[in-house]
PDB file of C-alpha atoms in Angstrom:
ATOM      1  CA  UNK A  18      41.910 -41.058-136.068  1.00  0.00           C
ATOM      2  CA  UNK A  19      38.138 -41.692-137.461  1.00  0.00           C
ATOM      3  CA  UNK A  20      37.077 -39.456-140.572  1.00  0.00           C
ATOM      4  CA  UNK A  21      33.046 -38.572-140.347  1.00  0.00           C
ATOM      5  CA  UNK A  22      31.104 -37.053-142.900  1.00  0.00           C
ATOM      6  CA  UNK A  23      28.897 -34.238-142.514  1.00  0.00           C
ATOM      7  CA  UNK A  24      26.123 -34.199-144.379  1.00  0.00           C
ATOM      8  CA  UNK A  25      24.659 -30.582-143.448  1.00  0.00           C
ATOM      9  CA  UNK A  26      22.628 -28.443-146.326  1.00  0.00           C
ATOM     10  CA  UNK A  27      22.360 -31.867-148.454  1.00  0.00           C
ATOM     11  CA  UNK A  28      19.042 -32.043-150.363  1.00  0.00           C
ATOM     12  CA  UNK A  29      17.238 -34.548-148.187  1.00  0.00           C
ATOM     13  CA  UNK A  30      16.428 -37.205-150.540  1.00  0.00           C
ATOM     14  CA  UNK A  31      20.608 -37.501-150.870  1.00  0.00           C
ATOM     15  CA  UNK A  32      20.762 -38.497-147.504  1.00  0.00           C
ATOM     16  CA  UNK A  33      20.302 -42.226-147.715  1.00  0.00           C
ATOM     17  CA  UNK A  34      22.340 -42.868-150.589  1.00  0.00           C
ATOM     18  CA  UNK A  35      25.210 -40.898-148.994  1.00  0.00           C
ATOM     19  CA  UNK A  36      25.118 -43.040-145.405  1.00  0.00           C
ATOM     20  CA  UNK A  37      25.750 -46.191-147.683  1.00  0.00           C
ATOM     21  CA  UNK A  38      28.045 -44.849-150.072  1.00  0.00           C
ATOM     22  CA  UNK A  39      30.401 -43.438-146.634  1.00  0.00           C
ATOM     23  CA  UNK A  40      29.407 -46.600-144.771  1.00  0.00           C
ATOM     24  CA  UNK A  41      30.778 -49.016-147.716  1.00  0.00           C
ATOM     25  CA  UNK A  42      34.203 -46.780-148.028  1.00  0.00           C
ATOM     26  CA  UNK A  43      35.163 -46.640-144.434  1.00  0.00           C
ATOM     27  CA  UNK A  44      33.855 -43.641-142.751  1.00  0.00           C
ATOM     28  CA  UNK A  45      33.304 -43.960-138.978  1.00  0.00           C
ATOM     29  CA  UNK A  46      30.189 -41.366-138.712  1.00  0.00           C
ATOM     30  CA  UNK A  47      27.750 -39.347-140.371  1.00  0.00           C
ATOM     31  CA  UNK A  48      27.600 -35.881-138.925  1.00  0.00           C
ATOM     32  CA  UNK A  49      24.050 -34.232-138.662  1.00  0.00           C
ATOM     33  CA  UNK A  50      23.264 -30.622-138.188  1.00  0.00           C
ATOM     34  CA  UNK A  51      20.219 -28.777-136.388  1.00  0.00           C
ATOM     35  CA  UNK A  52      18.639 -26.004-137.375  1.00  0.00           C
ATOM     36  CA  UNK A  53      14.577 -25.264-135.839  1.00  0.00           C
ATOM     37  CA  UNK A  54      14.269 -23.040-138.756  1.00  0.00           C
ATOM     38  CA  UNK A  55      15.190 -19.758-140.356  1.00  0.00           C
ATOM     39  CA  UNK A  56      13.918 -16.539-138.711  1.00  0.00           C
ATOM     40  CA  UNK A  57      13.680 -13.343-141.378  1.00  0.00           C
ATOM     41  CA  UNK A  58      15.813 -11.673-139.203  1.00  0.00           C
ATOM     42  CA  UNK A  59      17.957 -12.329-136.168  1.00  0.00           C
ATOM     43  CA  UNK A  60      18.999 -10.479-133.214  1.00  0.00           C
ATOM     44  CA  UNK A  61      22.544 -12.125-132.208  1.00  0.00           C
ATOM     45  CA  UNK A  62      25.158 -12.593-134.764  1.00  0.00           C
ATOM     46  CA  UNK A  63      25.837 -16.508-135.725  1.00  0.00           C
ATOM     47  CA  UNK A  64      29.426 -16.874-133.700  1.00  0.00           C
ATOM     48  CA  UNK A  65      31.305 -19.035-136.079  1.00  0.00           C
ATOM     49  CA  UNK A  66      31.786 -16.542-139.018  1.00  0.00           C
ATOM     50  CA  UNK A  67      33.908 -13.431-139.314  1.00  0.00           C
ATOM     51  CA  UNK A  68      31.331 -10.700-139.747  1.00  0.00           C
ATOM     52  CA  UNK A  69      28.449 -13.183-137.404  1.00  0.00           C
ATOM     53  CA  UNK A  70      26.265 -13.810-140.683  1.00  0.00           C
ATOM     54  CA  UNK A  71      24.619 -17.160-141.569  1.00  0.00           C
ATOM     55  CA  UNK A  72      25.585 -18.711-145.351  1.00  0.00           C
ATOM     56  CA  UNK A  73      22.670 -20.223-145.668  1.00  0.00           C
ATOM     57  CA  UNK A  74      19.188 -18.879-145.806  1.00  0.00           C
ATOM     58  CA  UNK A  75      15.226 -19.748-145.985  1.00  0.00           C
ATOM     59  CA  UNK A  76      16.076 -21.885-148.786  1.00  0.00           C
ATOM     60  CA  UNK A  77      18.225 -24.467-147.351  1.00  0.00           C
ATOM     61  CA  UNK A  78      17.210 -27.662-146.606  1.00  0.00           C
ATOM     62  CA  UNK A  79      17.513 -29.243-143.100  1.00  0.00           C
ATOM     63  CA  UNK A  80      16.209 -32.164-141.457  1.00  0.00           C
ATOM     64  CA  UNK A  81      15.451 -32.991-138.110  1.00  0.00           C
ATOM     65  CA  UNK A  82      18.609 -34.844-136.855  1.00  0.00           C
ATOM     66  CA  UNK A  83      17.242 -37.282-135.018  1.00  0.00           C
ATOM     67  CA  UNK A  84      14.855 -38.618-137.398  1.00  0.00           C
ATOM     68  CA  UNK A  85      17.331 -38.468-140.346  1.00  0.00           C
ATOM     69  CA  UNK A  86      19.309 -40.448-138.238  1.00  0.00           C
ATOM     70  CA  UNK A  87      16.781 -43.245-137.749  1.00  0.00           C
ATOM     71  CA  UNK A  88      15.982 -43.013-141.458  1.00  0.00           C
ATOM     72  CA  UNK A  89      19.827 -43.691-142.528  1.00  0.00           C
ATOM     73  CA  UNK A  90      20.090 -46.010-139.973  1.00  0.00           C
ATOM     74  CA  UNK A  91      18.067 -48.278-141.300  1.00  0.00           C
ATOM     75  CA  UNK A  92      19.466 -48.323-144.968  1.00  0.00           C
ATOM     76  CA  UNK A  93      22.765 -49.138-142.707  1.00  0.00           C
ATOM     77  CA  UNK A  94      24.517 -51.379-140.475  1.00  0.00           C
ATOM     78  CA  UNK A  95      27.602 -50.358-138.835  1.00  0.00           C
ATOM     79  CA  UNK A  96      28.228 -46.466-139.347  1.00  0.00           C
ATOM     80  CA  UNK A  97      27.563 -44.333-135.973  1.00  0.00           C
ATOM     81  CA  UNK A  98      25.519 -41.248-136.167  1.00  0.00           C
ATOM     82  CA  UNK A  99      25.727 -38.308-134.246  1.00  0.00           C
ATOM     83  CA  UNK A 100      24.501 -34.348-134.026  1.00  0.00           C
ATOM     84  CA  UNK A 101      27.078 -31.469-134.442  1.00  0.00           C
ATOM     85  CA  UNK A 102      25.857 -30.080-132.681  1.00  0.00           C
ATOM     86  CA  UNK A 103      21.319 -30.399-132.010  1.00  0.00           C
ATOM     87  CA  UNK A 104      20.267 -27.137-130.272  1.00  0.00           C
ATOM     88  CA  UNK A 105      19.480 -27.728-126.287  1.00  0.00           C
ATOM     89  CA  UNK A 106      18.648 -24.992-125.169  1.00  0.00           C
ATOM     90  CA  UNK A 107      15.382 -24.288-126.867  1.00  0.00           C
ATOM     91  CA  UNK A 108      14.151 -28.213-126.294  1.00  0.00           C
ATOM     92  CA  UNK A 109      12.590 -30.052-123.015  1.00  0.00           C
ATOM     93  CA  UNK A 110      14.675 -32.569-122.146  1.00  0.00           C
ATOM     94  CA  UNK A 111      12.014 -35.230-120.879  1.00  0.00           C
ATOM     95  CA  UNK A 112      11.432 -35.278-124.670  1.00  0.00           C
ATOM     96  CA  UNK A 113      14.319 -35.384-125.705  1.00  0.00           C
ATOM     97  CA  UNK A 114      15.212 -38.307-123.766  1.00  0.00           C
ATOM     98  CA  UNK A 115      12.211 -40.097-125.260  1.00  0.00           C
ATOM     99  CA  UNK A 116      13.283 -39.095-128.729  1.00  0.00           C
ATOM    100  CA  UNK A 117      17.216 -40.181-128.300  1.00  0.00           C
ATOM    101  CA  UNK A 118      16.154 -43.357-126.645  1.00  0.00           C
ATOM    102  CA  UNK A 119      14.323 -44.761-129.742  1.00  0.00           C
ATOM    103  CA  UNK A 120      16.876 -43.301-132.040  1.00  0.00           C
ATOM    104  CA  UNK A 121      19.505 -45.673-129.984  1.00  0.00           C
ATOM    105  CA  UNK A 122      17.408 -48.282-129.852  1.00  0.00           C
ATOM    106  CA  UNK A 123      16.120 -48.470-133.769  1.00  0.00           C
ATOM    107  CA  UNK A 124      20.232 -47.581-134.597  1.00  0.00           C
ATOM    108  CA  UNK A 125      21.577 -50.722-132.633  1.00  0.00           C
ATOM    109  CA  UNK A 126      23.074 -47.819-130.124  1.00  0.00           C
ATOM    110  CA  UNK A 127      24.553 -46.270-133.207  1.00  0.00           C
ATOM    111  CA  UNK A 128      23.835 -42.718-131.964  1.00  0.00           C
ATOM    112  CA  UNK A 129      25.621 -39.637-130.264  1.00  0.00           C
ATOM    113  CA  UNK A 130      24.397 -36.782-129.212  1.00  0.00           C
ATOM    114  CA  UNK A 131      26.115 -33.470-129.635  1.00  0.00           C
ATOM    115  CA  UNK A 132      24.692 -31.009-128.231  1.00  0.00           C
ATOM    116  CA  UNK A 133      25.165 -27.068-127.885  1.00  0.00           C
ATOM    117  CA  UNK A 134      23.521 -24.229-126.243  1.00  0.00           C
ATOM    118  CA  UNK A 135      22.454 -22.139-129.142  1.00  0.00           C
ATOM    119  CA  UNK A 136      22.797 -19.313-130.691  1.00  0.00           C
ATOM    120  CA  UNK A 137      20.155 -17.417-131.518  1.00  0.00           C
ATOM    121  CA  UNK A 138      17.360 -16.050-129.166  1.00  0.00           C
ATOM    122  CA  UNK A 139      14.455 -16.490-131.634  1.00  0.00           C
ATOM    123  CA  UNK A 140      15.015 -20.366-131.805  1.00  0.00           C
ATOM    124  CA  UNK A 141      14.657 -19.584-127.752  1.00  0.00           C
ATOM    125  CA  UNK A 142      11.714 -17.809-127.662  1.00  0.00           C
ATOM    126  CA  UNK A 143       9.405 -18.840-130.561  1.00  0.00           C
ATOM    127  CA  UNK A 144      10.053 -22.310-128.899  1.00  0.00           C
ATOM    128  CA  UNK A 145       8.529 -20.989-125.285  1.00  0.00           C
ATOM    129  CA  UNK A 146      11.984 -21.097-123.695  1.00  0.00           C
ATOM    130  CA  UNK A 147      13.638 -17.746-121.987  1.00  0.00           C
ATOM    131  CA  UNK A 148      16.901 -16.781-123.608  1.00  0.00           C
ATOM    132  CA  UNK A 149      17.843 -15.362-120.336  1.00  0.00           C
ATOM    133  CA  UNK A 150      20.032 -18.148-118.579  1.00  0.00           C
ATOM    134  CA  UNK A 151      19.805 -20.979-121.289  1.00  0.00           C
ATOM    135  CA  UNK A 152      23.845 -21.993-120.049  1.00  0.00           C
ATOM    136  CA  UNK A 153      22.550 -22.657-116.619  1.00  0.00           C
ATOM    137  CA  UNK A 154      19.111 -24.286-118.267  1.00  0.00           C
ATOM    138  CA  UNK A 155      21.247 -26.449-120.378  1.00  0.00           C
ATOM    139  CA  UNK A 156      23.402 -27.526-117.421  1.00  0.00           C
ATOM    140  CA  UNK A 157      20.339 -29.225-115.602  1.00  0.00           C
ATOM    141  CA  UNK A 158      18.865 -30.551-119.278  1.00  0.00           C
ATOM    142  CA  UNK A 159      21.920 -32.483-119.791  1.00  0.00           C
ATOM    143  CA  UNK A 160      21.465 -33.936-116.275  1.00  0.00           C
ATOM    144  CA  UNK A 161      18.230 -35.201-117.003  1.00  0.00           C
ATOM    145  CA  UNK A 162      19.122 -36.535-120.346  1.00  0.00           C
ATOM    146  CA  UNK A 163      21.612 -38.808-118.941  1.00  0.00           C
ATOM    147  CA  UNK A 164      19.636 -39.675-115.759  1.00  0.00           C
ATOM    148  CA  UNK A 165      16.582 -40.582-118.314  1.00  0.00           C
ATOM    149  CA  UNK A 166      18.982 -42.369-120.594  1.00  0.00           C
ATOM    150  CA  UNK A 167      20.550 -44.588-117.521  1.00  0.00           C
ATOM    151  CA  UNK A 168      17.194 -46.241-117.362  1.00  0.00           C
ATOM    152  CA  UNK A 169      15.041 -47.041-114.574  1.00  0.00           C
ATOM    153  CA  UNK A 170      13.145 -44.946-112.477  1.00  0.00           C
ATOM    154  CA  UNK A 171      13.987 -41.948-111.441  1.00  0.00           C
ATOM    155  CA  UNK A 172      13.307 -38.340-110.507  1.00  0.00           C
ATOM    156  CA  UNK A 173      15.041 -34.754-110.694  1.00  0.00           C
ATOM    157  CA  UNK A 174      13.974 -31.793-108.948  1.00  0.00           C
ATOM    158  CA  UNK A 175      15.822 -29.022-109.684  1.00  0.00           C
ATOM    159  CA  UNK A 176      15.828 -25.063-110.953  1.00  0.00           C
ATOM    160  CA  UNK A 177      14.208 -25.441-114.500  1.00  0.00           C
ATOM    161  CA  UNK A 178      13.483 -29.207-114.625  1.00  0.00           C
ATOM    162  CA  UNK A 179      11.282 -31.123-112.093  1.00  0.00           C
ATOM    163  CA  UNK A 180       9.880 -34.445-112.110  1.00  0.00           C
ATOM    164  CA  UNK A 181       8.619 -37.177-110.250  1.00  0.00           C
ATOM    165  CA  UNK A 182       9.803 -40.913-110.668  1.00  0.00           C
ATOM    166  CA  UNK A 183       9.094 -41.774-114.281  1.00  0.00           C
ATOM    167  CA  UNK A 184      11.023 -44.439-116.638  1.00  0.00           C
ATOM    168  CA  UNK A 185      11.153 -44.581-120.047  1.00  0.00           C
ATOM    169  CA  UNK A 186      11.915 -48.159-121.849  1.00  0.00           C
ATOM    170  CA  UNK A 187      13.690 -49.703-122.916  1.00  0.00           C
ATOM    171  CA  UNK A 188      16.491 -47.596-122.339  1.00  0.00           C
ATOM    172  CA  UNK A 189      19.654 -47.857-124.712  1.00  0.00           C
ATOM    173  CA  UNK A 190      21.860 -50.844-124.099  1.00  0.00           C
ATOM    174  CA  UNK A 191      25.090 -48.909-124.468  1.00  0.00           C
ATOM    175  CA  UNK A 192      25.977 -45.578-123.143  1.00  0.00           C
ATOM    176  CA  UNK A 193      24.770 -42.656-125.581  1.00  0.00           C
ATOM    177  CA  UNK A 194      27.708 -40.470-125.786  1.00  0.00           C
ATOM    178  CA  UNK A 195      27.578 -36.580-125.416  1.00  0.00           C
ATOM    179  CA  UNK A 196      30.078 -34.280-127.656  1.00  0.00           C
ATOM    180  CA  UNK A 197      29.607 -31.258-125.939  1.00  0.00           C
ATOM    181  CA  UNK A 198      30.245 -28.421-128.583  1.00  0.00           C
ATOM    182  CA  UNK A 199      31.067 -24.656-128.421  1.00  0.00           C
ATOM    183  CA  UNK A 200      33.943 -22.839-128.559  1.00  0.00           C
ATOM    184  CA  UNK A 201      33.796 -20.267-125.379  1.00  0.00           C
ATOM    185  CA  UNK A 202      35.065 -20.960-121.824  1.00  0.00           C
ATOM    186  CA  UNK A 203      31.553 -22.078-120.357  1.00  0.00           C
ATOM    187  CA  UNK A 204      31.237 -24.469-123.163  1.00  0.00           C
ATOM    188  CA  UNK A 205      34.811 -26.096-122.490  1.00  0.00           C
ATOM    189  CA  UNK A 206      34.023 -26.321-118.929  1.00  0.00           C
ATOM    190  CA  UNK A 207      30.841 -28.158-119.755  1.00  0.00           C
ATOM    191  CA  UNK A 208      32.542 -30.679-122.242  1.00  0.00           C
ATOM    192  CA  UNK A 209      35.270 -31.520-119.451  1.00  0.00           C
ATOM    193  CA  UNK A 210      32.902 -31.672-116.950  1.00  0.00           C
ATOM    194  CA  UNK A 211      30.288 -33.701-118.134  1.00  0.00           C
ATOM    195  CA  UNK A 212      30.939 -34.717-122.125  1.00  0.00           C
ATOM    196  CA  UNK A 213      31.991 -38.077-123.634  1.00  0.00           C
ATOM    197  CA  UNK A 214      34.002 -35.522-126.058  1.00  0.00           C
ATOM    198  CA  UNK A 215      33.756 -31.940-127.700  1.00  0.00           C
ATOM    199  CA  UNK A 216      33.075 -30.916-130.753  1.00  0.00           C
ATOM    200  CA  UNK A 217      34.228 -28.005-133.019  1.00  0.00           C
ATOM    201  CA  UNK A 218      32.908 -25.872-135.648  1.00  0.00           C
ATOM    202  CA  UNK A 219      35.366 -24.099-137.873  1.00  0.00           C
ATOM    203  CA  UNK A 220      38.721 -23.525-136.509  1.00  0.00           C
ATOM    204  CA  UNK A 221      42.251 -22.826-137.699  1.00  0.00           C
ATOM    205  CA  UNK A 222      44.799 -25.448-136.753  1.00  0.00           C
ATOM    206  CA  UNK A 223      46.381 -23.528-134.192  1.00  0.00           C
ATOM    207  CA  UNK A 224      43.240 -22.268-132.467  1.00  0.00           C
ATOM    208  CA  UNK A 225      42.306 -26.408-132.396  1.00  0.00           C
ATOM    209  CA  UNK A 226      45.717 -27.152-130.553  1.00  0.00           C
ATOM    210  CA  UNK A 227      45.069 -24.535-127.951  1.00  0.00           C
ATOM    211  CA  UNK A 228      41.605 -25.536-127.627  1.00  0.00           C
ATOM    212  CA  UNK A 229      42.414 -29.352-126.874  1.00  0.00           C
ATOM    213  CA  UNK A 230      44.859 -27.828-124.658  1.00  0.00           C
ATOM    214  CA  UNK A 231      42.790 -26.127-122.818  1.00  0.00           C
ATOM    215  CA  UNK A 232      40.317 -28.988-122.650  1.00  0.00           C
ATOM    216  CA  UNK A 233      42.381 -31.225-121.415  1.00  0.00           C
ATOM    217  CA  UNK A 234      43.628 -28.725-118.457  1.00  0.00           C
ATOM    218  CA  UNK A 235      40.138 -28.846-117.538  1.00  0.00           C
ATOM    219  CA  UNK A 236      39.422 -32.534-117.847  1.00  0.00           C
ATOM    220  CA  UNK A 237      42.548 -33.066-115.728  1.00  0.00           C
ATOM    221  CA  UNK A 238      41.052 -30.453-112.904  1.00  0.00           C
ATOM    222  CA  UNK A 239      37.535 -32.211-112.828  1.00  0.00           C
ATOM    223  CA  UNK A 240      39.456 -35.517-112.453  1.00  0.00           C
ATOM    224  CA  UNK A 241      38.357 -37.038-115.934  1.00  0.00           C
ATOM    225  CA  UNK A 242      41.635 -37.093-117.626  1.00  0.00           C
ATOM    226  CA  UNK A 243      42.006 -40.436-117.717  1.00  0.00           C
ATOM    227  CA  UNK A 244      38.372 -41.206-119.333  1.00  0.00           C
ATOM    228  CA  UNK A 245      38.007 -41.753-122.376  1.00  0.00           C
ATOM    229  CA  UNK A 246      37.105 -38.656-124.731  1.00  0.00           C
ATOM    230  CA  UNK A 247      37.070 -37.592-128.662  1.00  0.00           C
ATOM    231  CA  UNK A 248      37.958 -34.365-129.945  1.00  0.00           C
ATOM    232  CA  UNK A 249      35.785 -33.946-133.374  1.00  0.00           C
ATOM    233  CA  UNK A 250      37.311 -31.379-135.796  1.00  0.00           C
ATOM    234  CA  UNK A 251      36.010 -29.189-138.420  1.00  0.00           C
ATOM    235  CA  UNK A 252      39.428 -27.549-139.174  1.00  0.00           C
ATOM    236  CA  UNK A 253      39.531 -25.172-142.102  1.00  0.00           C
ATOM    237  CA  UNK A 254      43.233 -24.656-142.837  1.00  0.00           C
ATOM    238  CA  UNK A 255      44.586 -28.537-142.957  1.00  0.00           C
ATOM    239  CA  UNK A 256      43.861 -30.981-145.744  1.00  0.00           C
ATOM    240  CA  UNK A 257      45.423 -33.884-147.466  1.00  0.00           C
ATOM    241  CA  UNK A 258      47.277 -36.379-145.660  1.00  0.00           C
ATOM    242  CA  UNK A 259      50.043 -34.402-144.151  1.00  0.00           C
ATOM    243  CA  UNK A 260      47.288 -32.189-143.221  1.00  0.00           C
ATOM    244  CA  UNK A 261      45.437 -34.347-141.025  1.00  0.00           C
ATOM    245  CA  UNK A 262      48.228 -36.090-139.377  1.00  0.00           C
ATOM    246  CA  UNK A 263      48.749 -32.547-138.177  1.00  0.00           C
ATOM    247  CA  UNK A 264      45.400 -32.365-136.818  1.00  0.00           C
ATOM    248  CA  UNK A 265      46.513 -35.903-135.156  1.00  0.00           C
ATOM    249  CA  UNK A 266      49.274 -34.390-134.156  1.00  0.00           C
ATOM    250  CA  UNK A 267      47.588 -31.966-131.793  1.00  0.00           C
ATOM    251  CA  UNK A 268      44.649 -34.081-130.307  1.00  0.00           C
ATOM    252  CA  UNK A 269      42.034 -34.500-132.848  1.00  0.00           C
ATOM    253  CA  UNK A 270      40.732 -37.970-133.192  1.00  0.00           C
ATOM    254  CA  UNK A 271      37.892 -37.439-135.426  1.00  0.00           C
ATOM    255  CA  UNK A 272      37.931 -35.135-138.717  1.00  0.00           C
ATOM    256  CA  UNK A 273      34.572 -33.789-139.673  1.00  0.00           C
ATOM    257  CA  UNK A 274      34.745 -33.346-143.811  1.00  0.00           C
ATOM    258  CA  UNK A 275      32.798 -32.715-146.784  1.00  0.00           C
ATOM    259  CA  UNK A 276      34.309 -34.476-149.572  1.00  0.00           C
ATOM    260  CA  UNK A 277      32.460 -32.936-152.255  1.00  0.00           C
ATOM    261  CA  UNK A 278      33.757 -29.436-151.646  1.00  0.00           C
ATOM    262  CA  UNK A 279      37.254 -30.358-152.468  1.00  0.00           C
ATOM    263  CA  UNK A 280      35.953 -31.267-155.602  1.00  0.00           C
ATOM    264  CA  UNK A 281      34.737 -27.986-156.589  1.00  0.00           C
ATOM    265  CA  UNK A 282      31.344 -29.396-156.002  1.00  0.00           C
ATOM    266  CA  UNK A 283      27.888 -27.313-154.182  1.00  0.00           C
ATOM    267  CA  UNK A 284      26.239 -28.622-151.229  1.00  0.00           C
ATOM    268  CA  UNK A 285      23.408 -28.973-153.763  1.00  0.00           C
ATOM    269  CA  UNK A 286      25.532 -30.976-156.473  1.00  0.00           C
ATOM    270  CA  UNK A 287      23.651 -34.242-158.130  1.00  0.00           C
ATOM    271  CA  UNK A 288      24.442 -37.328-155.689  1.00  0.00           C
ATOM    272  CA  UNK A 289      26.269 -39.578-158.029  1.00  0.00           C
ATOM    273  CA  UNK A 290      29.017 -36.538-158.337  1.00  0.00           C
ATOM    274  CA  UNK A 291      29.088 -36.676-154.409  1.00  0.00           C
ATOM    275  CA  UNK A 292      29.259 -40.391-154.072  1.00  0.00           C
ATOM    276  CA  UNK A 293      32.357 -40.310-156.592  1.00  0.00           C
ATOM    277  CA  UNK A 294      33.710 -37.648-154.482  1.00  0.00           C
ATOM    278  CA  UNK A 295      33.571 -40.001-151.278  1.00  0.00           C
ATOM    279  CA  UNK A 296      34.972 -42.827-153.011  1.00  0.00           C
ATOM    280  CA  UNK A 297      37.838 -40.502-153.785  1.00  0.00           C
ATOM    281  CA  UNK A 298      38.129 -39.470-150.692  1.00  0.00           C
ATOM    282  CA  UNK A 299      38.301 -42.773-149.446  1.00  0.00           C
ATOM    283  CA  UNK A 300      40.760 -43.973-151.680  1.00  0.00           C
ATOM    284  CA  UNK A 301      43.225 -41.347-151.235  1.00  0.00           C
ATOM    285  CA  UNK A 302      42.865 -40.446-147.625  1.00  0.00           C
ATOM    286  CA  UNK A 303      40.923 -43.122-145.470  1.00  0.00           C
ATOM    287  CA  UNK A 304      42.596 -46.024-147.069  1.00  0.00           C
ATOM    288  CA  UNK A 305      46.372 -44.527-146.750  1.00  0.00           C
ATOM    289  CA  UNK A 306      46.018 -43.167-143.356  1.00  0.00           C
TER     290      UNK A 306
END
């Protein structure tokens, strides 16, 4: 099991220091969040709360994912980077594709993409996209991400997306992998059907060891079982060692954490108490796993 670190709502001049500092003590990924921006009001309820509200607000700081990633690329040379999850419904995916493509080229093909639907019609709308049936949208824009991302020439013609032969270079040399994220039955069907792996957002153990479950029914019925896939975690109700051997235990191969937090520290805590608390982190949990 790989332990990534999320870095979402970190001040944005932390964000370099923080790749190098996880880099140096043995963390397999940085974790970057999406957010267009923050809309006065909202007319869905955010799905991965109790009572659907957001905890953060205007505020916050976020980044574009993509170029962060470049950025802390750079200052780095072996940690991965990947969204959890970038937004695709409200995006073109021609692009896109440009925009991952140089990312995975500038990274040495240290890049993932994990993608999602969305959540909240605004980020739809104000973008130019219908809200109206973004699952079926987003079905056809991962299609041409991965046809784009192939390399070479090529052309879709489909529903919401159509194109004649175009190619964008240079391609990626490796494979850019796809964590599919999204905890509803369309979104597990669309990480076993076309996802290099799925990822979570907060979940309770048990919920995590149905979901894999459930994943892996699917994976077996779309005949992918036997392809390699990772299950990224954000569990909120396992820590510690024996902790997250249980989340081993049921499937998870890569733990999303924010070290800080067990520390009693804020998402907005100075950066030298957060690189002490990943260093700690490290120490106890990477280095004894």
């Amino acid at each position: 099991m790989r332990f990534t670190l999320s870095v979402a709502l970190t001040p944005l001049d932390q964000l370099t220091e923080l790749a190098v500092t996880a880099e140096e003590c043995g963390f397999s990924s940085i974790a970057l969040p999406d957010s267009l921006f923050y809309s006065e009001q909202v007319s869905a309820d955010y799905p991965y709360t109790p009572d659907g509200s957001r905890f953060w607000d205007e505020n916050t700081p976020w980044v574009d994912p993509l170029i962060a990633a470049a950025s802390m690329g750079a200052a780095t040379n072996r940690i991965t980077f990947y969204t959890s999850v970038l937004k695709l419904g409200s995006r073109n995916p021609v692009l896109l594709a440009r925009q991952v493509g140089s990312v995975a080229n500038l990274t040495g093909d240290r890049f993932g993409l994990g993608l999602g639907v969305g959540w909240a019609p605004e980020e739809f709308e104000w973008c130019g996209v219908p809200y109206r049936r973004r699952g079926k949208r987003v079905d056809e824009a991962i299609d041409v991400l991965r046809l784009i991302l192939d390399g070479g020439m090529v052309e879709y013609h489909g529903e919401f997306f159509d194109f004649d032969k175009l190619c964008m270079s240079p391609a990626p040399k490796r494979h850019v992998p796809f964590y599919v994220g999204g905890h509803s039955e369309p979104a597990l069907r669309r990480a076993a059907r076309v996802g290099d792996g799925w990822s979570s957002a907060m979940m309770k153990l048990d919920d995590l060891r149905d979901t894999i479950a459930r994943l892996n029914t699917l994976r077996a019925e779309y005949g992918r079982a036997d392809q390699p896939f990772e299950f990224q975690a954000v569990c909120i109700d396992r820590f510690g060692l024996d902790g997250y051997r249980e989340q081993a235990d049921v499937g998870v191969t890569d733990v999303i954490t924010v070290p800080w937090v067990f520390d009693g520290l804020g998402f907005d805590a100075p950066v030298e108490q957060k690189k002490d608390s990943i260093k700690k982190f490290a120490a106890e949990i990477i280095e004894r796993f």
